Amino acid sequence: MVHFIKPVQDELQKNMEVVGQIEEFVGQAVDNILVDPQTCWQPSDFLPDLADKDAMKQVLELRERASGLPPEVITSLIGNMITEEALPTYQTFFNLVRGINEEGNVASEKGWVRWSRAWTAEENRHGDLLNKYLYLSGRADMKQVEITIHNLIYNGFDPRVDGDPYQAMIYTSFQERATKISHVNTGKLADKAGDSTLSRICKTIAGDEARHEKAYKSFMTKIFEIDPEGGLLAFQKMMKKQISMPAIMMDNATEDNLFTRFSAITQKMGIYTTFDYASIIKHLVQQWKIETLSGLNGYAAQAQDYLSTLGERYEKIAERMKEPEDVKLAWLVPS
Ligand SMILES: [Fe+2]
Ligand SMILES: [Fe+2]
């Protein structure tokens, strides 16, 4: 099957060269889109100061506010937090994508490797903040939460990008937007339930995801400028495989699976739904001007057709989907 394997390898080689060409642009994004550690917000900005004289009063106030949150919101928030906590997996994944860190040195000063560090350093604050908030709130069964985080990192994650840097940039663009939507909607529900601090926390995290989304989309825009046909093929491949959520391997159980429960709750609560999946596809198609790319070869033109109507097809699926009925909650304090 050499005649089949060779073009795939050639394609990967070409994609690696293209991402090498935009290395400087990526380095600039670290300096212009990501935030300096000295001035960046930190979890302690949103949490009781336990070194303060009135620390316990601050904790009680937090618990009072959190007591009004519906259990569905707590489960969703925990699921979001667990997703954020599997950061070792995400940084490893990113550095293993071909063309990103070929020298195999995480301390490298090359643009892509600097990006991988600076991005995950920002992400690290998300899990820290939500974890500490939930711990102090007294609403989560922390031992079960910790076991789930342990399992998730233990099990790893395969976003099925096949080592291809183009597919990896499409995956991350999609995922950053998905997590932004999820945090924004959780924040809205927290606000509705009277927990304005949690709402501010969720919105602040969503603000980070928005910057990350902007950066990943801009990397992919550059790729489309240099290699529109390769970009289209990668986008099509990624969407045919579907974007799986990073926390999908949090539980190995075949029945009553924690990830399945988490997804059903976010769907039911309108935190992250199939409509959102469809809207993200539409947004990315528009962002990368997929419909107006011209002068394409046959395969790329086919990919363009496929992608141009994909968002609408998912919308139709979403309309037909029944809302999950009896959703079993997870990670709550046993009552
Ligand atoms: Fe995050
Ligand atoms: Fe992010």
Coordinates of C-alpha atoms and ligand atoms in Angstrom, one line a residue:
M1 CA 0.0 0.0 0.0
V2 CA 3.0 2.3 -0.5
H3 CA 1.1 4.3 -3.1
F4 CA -1.5 5.1 -0.5
I5 CA 0.8 5.8 2.5
K6 CA 3.2 8.0 0.7
P7 CA 0.9 10.9 -0.1
V8 CA -0.3 11.0 3.5
Q9 CA 3.3 11.3 4.7
D10 CA 4.0 14.0 2.0
E11 CA 0.9 15.9 3.2
L12 CA 2.1 15.7 6.8
Q13 CA 5.6 16.9 5.8
K14 CA 4.1 19.8 3.9
N15 CA 1.8 20.7 6.8
M16 CA 4.8 20.6 9.2
E17 CA 6.7 23.0 6.9
V18 CA 3.8 25.4 6.8
V19 CA 3.5 25.6 10.5
G20 CA 7.2 26.1 10.7
Q21 CA 6.7 29.2 8.4
I22 CA 4.3 30.8 10.9
E23 CA 6.5 30.2 14.0
E24 CA 7.3 33.9 14.3
F25 CA 3.7 34.9 14.1
V26 CA 2.9 32.4 16.9
G27 CA 5.7 33.9 19.0
Q28 CA 4.1 37.3 18.6
A29 CA 0.8 35.9 19.7
V30 CA 2.4 34.9 23.0
D31 CA 3.5 38.5 23.6
N32 CA 0.4 40.2 22.2
I33 CA -2.6 37.9 23.0
L34 CA -1.5 36.1 26.2
V35 CA -1.0 38.0 29.4
D36 CA 2.2 38.6 31.4
P37 CA 2.3 36.5 34.6
Q38 CA 2.9 39.6 36.7
T39 CA -0.2 41.4 35.6
C40 CA -2.5 38.4 34.8
W41 CA -5.4 37.7 37.2
Q42 CA -4.8 34.9 39.6
P43 CA -7.2 32.6 41.5
S44 CA -6.6 34.3 44.8
D45 CA -8.1 37.5 43.3
F46 CA -11.5 35.7 43.5
L47 CA -11.2 33.7 46.7
P48 CA -11.3 34.3 50.4
D49 CA -7.9 35.4 51.7
L50 CA -7.2 32.7 54.3
A51 CA -4.4 34.8 55.8
D52 CA -6.9 37.6 56.6
K53 CA -8.3 38.1 60.1
D54 CA -11.8 37.7 58.9
A55 CA -11.0 34.7 56.6
M56 CA -13.7 32.5 58.1
K57 CA -16.3 35.2 57.6
Q58 CA -15.3 35.4 53.9
V59 CA -15.6 31.6 53.6
L60 CA -19.0 31.6 55.2
E61 CA -20.2 34.3 52.8
L62 CA -18.9 32.2 49.9
R63 CA -20.8 29.2 51.2
E64 CA -23.9 31.2 51.8
R65 CA -23.9 32.4 48.2
A66 CA -23.1 29.0 46.8
S67 CA -25.9 27.4 48.8
G68 CA -28.5 28.8 46.4
L69 CA -26.9 27.2 43.3
P70 CA -29.1 24.4 41.7
P71 CA -27.4 21.0 41.9
E72 CA -27.4 20.8 38.1
V73 CA -25.3 23.9 38.0
I74 CA -22.9 22.4 40.6
T75 CA -22.5 19.2 38.5
S76 CA -21.9 21.2 35.4
L77 CA -19.3 23.4 37.1
I78 CA -17.5 20.4 38.5
G79 CA -17.4 18.8 35.0
N80 CA -16.0 22.0 33.6
M81 CA -13.4 22.1 36.4
I82 CA -12.4 18.4 35.9
T83 CA -12.0 19.2 32.2
E84 CA -9.6 22.1 33.1
E85 CA -7.7 20.0 35.5
A86 CA -6.4 17.5 32.9
L87 CA -3.8 20.0 31.8
P88 CA -0.8 17.7 31.8
T89 CA -2.6 15.8 29.0
Y90 CA -3.2 18.9 26.9
Q91 CA 0.3 20.2 27.2
T92 CA 1.7 16.8 26.3
F93 CA -0.7 16.5 23.4
F94 CA 0.2 19.9 22.0
N95 CA 4.0 19.2 22.1
L96 CA 3.5 15.9 20.4
V97 CA 1.8 17.4 17.3
R98 CA 4.2 17.2 14.4
G99 CA 6.1 20.4 13.6
I100 CA 5.4 22.0 17.0
N101 CA 8.3 20.7 19.0
E102 CA 10.5 18.6 16.8
E103 CA 13.6 19.3 19.0
G104 CA 11.7 17.7 21.9
N105 CA 12.6 20.5 24.3
V106 CA 9.8 22.0 26.4
A107 CA 12.2 24.9 27.5
S108 CA 12.7 25.8 23.8
E109 CA 12.4 29.5 22.9
K110 CA 10.8 28.7 19.6
G111 CA 7.4 30.3 19.0
W112 CA 5.3 27.2 19.0
V113 CA 6.9 25.8 22.2
R114 CA 6.7 29.2 24.0
W115 CA 3.0 29.2 23.0
S116 CA 2.4 25.7 24.4
R117 CA 3.9 26.8 27.8
A118 CA 2.3 30.3 28.0
W119 CA -1.1 28.9 27.0
T120 CA -1.1 26.1 29.5
A121 CA 0.2 28.4 32.2
E122 CA -2.9 30.5 31.7
E123 CA -5.2 27.4 31.6
N124 CA -3.7 26.2 34.8
R125 CA -5.4 29.0 36.7
H126 CA -8.8 27.9 35.5
G127 CA -8.7 24.5 37.2
D128 CA -7.1 26.0 40.3
L129 CA -9.7 28.6 40.8
L130 CA -12.8 26.4 40.2
N131 CA -11.3 23.6 42.3
K132 CA -10.7 25.9 45.3
Y133 CA -14.1 27.5 44.9
L134 CA -15.9 24.2 44.9
Y135 CA -13.8 22.9 47.8
L136 CA -14.7 25.9 49.9
S137 CA -18.4 25.9 48.8
G138 CA -19.0 22.5 50.5
R139 CA -21.3 21.5 47.6
A140 CA -19.0 19.0 46.0
D141 CA -18.0 15.4 47.0
M142 CA -14.4 16.3 46.7
K143 CA -13.1 12.8 47.0
Q144 CA -15.2 11.6 44.1
V145 CA -14.1 14.7 42.1
E146 CA -10.5 14.0 42.8
I147 CA -10.8 10.4 41.8
T148 CA -12.4 11.5 38.5
I149 CA -9.5 14.0 37.9
H150 CA -7.0 11.3 38.7
N151 CA -8.8 8.9 36.3
L152 CA -8.9 11.4 33.5
I153 CA -5.2 12.2 33.6
Y154 CA -4.4 8.5 34.1
N155 CA -6.4 7.6 31.0
G156 CA -5.1 10.4 28.7
F157 CA -7.0 11.7 25.7
D158 CA -6.9 11.3 21.9
P159 CA -8.4 14.2 20.0
R160 CA -7.8 12.2 16.8
V161 CA -5.8 14.8 15.0
D162 CA -3.3 12.1 13.8
G163 CA -0.4 14.3 14.7
D164 CA -1.4 16.7 12.0
P165 CA -0.7 20.3 13.0
Y166 CA -3.6 21.6 10.8
Q167 CA -6.1 19.3 12.4
A168 CA -4.7 20.2 15.9
M169 CA -5.3 24.0 15.2
I170 CA -8.8 23.3 14.0
Y171 CA -9.5 21.1 17.1
T172 CA -8.1 23.8 19.5
S173 CA -10.0 26.6 17.8
F174 CA -13.2 24.6 18.2
Q175 CA -12.5 23.6 21.8
E176 CA -11.5 27.1 23.0
R177 CA -14.8 28.4 21.7
A178 CA -16.7 25.5 23.2
T179 CA -15.2 26.0 26.6
K180 CA -15.9 29.8 26.3
I181 CA -19.6 29.0 25.7
S182 CA -19.7 26.6 28.5
H183 CA -18.2 29.0 31.1
V184 CA -20.3 31.9 29.9
N185 CA -23.5 29.9 30.2
T186 CA -22.6 28.5 33.6
G187 CA -21.8 32.1 34.7
K188 CA -25.3 33.2 33.6
L189 CA -26.9 30.4 35.7
A190 CA -24.8 31.3 38.7
D191 CA -25.9 34.9 38.3
K192 CA -29.6 33.8 38.2
A193 CA -29.1 31.8 41.3
G194 CA -27.7 34.9 43.1
D195 CA -24.0 33.9 43.2
S196 CA -22.4 37.0 41.7
T197 CA -18.9 36.0 42.7
L198 CA -19.1 32.6 40.9
S199 CA -20.7 34.4 37.9
R200 CA -17.7 36.8 37.8
I201 CA -15.3 33.8 38.1
C202 CA -17.0 32.0 35.1
K203 CA -17.0 35.2 33.0
T204 CA -13.3 35.8 33.7
I205 CA -12.3 32.3 32.7
A206 CA -14.5 32.7 29.6
G207 CA -12.5 35.8 28.8
D208 CA -9.3 33.8 28.8
E209 CA -10.9 31.2 26.5
A210 CA -11.9 34.0 24.2
R211 CA -8.3 35.2 23.8
H212 CA -7.1 31.6 23.3
E213 CA -9.8 31.1 20.7
K214 CA -8.7 34.3 18.9
A215 CA -5.1 33.1 18.8
Y216 CA -5.8 29.6 17.5
K217 CA -8.2 30.9 14.9
S218 CA -5.5 33.4 13.7
F219 CA -3.0 30.5 13.4
M220 CA -5.4 28.6 11.2
T221 CA -6.2 31.8 9.2
K222 CA -2.4 32.0 8.4
I223 CA -2.4 28.3 7.4
F224 CA -5.4 29.0 5.1
E225 CA -3.5 31.9 3.5
I226 CA -0.5 29.8 2.7
D227 CA -2.2 26.4 2.0
P228 CA -6.0 26.8 1.4
E229 CA -6.4 23.3 -0.1
G230 CA -4.5 21.6 2.8
G231 CA -6.5 23.6 5.3
L232 CA -9.8 22.5 3.7
L233 CA -8.9 18.9 3.7
A234 CA -7.8 19.0 7.3
F235 CA -11.0 20.8 8.4
Q236 CA -13.1 18.2 6.6
K237 CA -11.2 15.3 8.1
M238 CA -11.5 16.8 11.6
M239 CA -15.2 17.4 11.3
K240 CA -15.9 14.0 9.9
K241 CA -14.2 12.4 12.9
Q242 CA -16.2 14.9 15.1
I243 CA -14.8 17.0 17.9
S244 CA -14.7 14.9 21.0
M245 CA -14.7 16.7 24.4
P246 CA -11.3 16.6 26.2
A247 CA -12.8 15.1 29.3
I248 CA -14.4 12.1 27.6
M249 CA -12.1 9.6 29.3
M250 CA -12.9 10.7 32.9
D251 CA -14.7 7.4 33.5
N252 CA -14.2 3.9 32.1
A253 CA -17.6 2.7 33.2
T254 CA -19.8 1.3 30.4
E255 CA -22.9 2.0 32.4
D256 CA -23.8 5.1 34.3
N257 CA -20.7 6.8 32.9
L258 CA -19.8 10.1 34.5
F259 CA -18.9 11.8 31.3
T260 CA -22.3 10.8 29.8
R261 CA -24.0 12.2 32.8
F262 CA -22.0 15.4 32.6
S263 CA -22.8 15.9 28.9
A264 CA -26.5 15.2 29.4
I265 CA -26.7 17.8 32.2
T266 CA -24.9 20.5 30.2
Q267 CA -27.3 19.7 27.3
K268 CA -30.3 19.9 29.5
M269 CA -29.3 23.1 31.2
G270 CA -28.4 24.8 28.0
I271 CA -24.7 25.1 29.1
Y272 CA -23.3 23.3 26.0
T273 CA -25.6 21.8 23.5
T274 CA -25.7 20.3 20.0
F275 CA -26.9 23.8 18.8
D276 CA -23.7 25.2 20.2
Y277 CA -21.8 22.5 18.3
A278 CA -23.6 23.6 15.1
S279 CA -23.0 27.3 15.8
I280 CA -19.3 26.8 16.3
I281 CA -19.0 25.0 12.9
K282 CA -20.8 27.9 11.3
H283 CA -18.6 30.4 13.0
L284 CA -15.4 28.7 11.9
V285 CA -16.6 28.3 8.3
Q286 CA -17.4 32.0 8.3
Q287 CA -14.1 33.0 10.1
W288 CA -11.9 31.2 7.6
K289 CA -14.0 32.3 4.6
I290 CA -14.5 28.7 3.6
E291 CA -17.3 29.4 1.2
T292 CA -15.4 31.9 -0.9
L293 CA -12.0 30.2 -1.3
S294 CA -11.4 29.8 -5.0
G295 CA -9.2 28.0 -7.6
L296 CA -9.4 24.7 -5.6
N297 CA -8.5 21.2 -6.8
G298 CA -11.3 18.6 -6.9
Y299 CA -10.7 17.2 -3.4
A300 CA -10.5 20.6 -1.8
A301 CA -13.7 21.7 -3.7
Q302 CA -15.5 18.7 -2.3
A303 CA -14.3 19.5 1.2
Q304 CA -15.5 23.1 0.7
D305 CA -19.0 21.8 -0.3
Y306 CA -19.1 19.5 2.7
L307 CA -18.1 22.2 5.2
S308 CA -20.3 24.9 3.8
T309 CA -23.5 23.1 4.7
L310 CA -22.3 21.2 7.7
G311 CA -23.4 23.7 10.4
E312 CA -27.0 23.6 9.0
R313 CA -27.0 19.8 9.0
Y314 CA -26.0 19.8 12.7
E315 CA -28.7 22.4 13.4
K316 CA -31.3 20.0 11.9
I317 CA -29.9 17.2 14.1
A318 CA -30.2 19.5 17.2
E319 CA -33.8 20.3 16.4
R320 CA -34.7 16.7 16.2
M321 CA -32.9 15.7 19.4
K322 CA -35.0 15.0 22.4
E323 CA -34.0 16.8 25.6
P324 CA -32.5 14.3 28.1
E325 CA -35.2 13.4 30.6
D326 CA -34.1 11.9 33.9
V327 CA -30.5 13.1 34.2
K328 CA -28.5 11.6 37.0
L329 CA -26.4 14.2 38.8
A330 CA -22.8 13.5 39.8
W331 CA -20.1 14.5 42.3
L332 CA -22.6 16.0 44.8
V333 CA -22.4 15.8 48.5
P334 CA -24.5 12.7 49.5
S335 CA -27.7 14.0 51.1
Ligands
FE1 FE -9.6 26.8 30.3
FE2 FE -8.4 28.1 26.9

